[in-house]
mmCIF file of C-alpha atoms in Angstrom:
data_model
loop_
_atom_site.group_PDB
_atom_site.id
_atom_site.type_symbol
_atom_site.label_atom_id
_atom_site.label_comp_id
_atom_site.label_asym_id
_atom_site.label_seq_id
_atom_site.Cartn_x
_atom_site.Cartn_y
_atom_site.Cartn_z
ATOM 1 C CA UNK A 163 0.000 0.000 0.000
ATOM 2 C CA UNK A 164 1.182 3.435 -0.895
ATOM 3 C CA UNK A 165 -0.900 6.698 -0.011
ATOM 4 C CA UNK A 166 1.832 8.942 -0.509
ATOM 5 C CA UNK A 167 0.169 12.449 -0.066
ATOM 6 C CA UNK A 168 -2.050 10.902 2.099
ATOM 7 C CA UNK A 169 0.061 10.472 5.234
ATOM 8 C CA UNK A 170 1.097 13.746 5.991
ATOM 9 C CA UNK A 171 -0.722 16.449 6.939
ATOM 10 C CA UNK A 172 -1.772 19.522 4.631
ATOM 11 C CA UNK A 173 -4.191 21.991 5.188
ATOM 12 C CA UNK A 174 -5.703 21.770 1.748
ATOM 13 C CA UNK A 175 -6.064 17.685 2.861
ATOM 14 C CA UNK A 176 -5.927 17.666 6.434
ATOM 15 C CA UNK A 177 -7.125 14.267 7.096
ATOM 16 C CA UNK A 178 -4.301 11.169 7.344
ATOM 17 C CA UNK A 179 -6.691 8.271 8.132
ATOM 18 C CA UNK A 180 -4.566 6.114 6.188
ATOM 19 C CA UNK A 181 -4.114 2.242 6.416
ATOM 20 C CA UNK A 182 -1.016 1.333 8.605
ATOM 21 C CA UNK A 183 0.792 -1.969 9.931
ATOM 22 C CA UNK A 184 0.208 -2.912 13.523
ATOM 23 C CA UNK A 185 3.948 -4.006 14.086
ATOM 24 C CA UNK A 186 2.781 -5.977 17.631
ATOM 25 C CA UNK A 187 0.514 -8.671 15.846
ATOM 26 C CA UNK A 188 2.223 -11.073 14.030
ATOM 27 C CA UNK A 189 2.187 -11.541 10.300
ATOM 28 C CA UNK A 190 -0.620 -13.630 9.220
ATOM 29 C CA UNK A 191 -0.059 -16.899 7.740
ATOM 30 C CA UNK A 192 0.442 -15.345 4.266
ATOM 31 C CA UNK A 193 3.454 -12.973 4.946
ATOM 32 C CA UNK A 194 1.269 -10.114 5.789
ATOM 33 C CA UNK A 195 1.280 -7.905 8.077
ATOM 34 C CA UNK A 196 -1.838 -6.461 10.289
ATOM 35 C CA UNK A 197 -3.752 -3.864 9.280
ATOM 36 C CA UNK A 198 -5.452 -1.116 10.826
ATOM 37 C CA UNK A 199 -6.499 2.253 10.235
ATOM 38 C CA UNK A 200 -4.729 5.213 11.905
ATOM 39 C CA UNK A 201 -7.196 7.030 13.825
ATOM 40 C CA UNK A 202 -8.179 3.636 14.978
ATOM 41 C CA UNK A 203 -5.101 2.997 16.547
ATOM 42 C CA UNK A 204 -5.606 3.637 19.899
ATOM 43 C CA UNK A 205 -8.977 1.513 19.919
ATOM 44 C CA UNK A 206 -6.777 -1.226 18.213
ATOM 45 C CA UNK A 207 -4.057 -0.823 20.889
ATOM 46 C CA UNK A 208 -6.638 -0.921 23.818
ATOM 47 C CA UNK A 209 -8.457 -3.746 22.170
ATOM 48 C CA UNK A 210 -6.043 -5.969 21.154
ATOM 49 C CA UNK A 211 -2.926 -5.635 22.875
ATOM 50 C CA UNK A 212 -3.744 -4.234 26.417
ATOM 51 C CA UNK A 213 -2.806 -6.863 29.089
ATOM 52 C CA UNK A 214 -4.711 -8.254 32.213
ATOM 53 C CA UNK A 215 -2.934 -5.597 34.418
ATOM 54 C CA UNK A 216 -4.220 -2.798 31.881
ATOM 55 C CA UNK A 217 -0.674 -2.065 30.710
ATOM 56 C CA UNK A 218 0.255 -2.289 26.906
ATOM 57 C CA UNK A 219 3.421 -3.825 25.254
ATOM 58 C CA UNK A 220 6.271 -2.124 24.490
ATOM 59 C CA UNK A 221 5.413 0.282 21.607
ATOM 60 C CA UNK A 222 8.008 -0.128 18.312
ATOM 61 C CA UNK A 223 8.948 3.425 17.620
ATOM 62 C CA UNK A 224 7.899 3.109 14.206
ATOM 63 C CA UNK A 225 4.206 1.789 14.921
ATOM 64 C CA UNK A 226 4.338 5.581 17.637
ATOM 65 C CA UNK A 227 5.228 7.813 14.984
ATOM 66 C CA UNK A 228 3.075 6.023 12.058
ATOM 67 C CA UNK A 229 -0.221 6.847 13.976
ATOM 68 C CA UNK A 230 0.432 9.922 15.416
ATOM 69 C CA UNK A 231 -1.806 12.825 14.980
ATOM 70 C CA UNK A 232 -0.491 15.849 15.253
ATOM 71 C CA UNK A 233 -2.741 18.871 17.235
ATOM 72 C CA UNK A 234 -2.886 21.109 14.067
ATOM 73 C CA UNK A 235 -4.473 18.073 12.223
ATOM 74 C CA UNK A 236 -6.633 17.622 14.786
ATOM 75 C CA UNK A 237 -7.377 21.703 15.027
ATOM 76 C CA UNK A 238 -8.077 21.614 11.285
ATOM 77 C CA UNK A 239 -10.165 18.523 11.838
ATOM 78 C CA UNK A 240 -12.435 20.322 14.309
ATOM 79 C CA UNK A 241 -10.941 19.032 17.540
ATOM 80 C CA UNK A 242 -10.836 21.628 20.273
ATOM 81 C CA UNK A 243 -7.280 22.027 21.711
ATOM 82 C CA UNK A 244 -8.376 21.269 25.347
ATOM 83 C CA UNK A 245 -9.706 18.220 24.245
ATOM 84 C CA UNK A 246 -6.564 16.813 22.692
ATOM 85 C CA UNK A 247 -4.630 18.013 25.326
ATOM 86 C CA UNK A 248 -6.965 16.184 28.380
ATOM 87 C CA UNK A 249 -6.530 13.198 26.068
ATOM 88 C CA UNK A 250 -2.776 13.211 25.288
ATOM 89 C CA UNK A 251 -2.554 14.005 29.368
ATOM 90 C CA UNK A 252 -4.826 11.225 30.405
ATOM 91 C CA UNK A 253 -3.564 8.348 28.168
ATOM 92 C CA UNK A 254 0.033 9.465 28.723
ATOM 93 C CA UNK A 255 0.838 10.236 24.758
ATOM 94 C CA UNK A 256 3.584 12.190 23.620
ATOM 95 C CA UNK A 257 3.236 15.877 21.943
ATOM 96 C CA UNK A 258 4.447 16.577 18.979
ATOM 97 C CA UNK A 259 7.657 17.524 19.764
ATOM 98 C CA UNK A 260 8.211 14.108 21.415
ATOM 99 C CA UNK A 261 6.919 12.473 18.156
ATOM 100 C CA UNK A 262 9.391 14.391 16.350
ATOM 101 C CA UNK A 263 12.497 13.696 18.442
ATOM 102 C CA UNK A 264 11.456 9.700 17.670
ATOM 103 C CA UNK A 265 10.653 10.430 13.595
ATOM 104 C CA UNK A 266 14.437 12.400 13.855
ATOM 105 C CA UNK A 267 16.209 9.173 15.763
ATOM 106 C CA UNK A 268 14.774 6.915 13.410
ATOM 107 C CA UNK A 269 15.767 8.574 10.322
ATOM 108 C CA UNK A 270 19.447 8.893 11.978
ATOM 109 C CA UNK A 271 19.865 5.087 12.652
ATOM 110 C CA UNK A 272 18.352 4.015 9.298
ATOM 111 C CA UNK A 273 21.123 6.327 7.513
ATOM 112 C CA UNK A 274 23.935 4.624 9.718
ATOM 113 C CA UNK A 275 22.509 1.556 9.265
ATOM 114 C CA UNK A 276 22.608 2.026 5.451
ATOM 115 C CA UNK A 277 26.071 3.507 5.703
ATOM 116 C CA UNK A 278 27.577 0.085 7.449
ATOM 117 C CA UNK A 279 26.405 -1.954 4.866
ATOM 118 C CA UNK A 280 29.176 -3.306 2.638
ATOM 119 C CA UNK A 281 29.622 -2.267 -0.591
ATOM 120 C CA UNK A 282 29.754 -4.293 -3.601
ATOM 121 C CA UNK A 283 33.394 -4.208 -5.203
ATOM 122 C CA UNK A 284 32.891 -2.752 -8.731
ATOM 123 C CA UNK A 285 32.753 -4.710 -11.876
ATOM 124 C CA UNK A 286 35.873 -4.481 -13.610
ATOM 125 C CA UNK A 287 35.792 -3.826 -17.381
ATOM 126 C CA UNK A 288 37.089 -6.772 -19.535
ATOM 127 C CA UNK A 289 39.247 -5.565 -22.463
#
């Protein structure tokens, strides 16, 4: 699946209700990996995955910043700032800024991780 435009925010398309990949379930039989829908996350997350003791697994970093919704999404969505805030307050999620620090440290290990891999040795030209 590729929404490109989709998953980030605009104010001429605020919404980013996009399909993502719960990283926590297991692929399915076929390969595949779980799907759910981002603003369904949390639901998903309390549904699925919270324990006995009410306390969720560890979240991958990736799975945090894929269904993230920033407050100006949710501002340009109609959601009143106090009510995102109680929310993010009550349920312990980050702000944006935290979101961002994780999207940043991410990006940063991906490019070192990139940057260790070997290289191939050039093909020589035959003569």
């Amino acid at each position: 699946m590729v929404y490109g435009a989709g998953t980030k925010f605009a104010k001429s398309r605020p919404c980013t209700n996009v399909p993502i990949h719960c990283q926590i379930f297991p692929r399915n039989p076929s390969g595949h990996p779980h799907t759910i829908i981002k603003y369904n996350a949390t639901y998903h997350l309390a549904a699925e995955h919270l324990s006995e003791d009410n306390e969720y697994p560890g979240i991958p970093p990736e799975l945090l910043v894929e269904l993230f919704v920033t407050s100006e999404e949710e501002r340009t969505m109609g959601v009143a700032d106090i009510a995102t805030t109680d929310w993010r307050e009550l349920h312990a999620i980050p702000d944006s800024d935290a979101v961002e620090e994780v999207r940043e440290t991410l990006k940063r290990s991906r490019a070192e991780s990139s940057g260790q891999m070997e290289k191939r040795p050039a093909k020589s030209k035959r003569h």
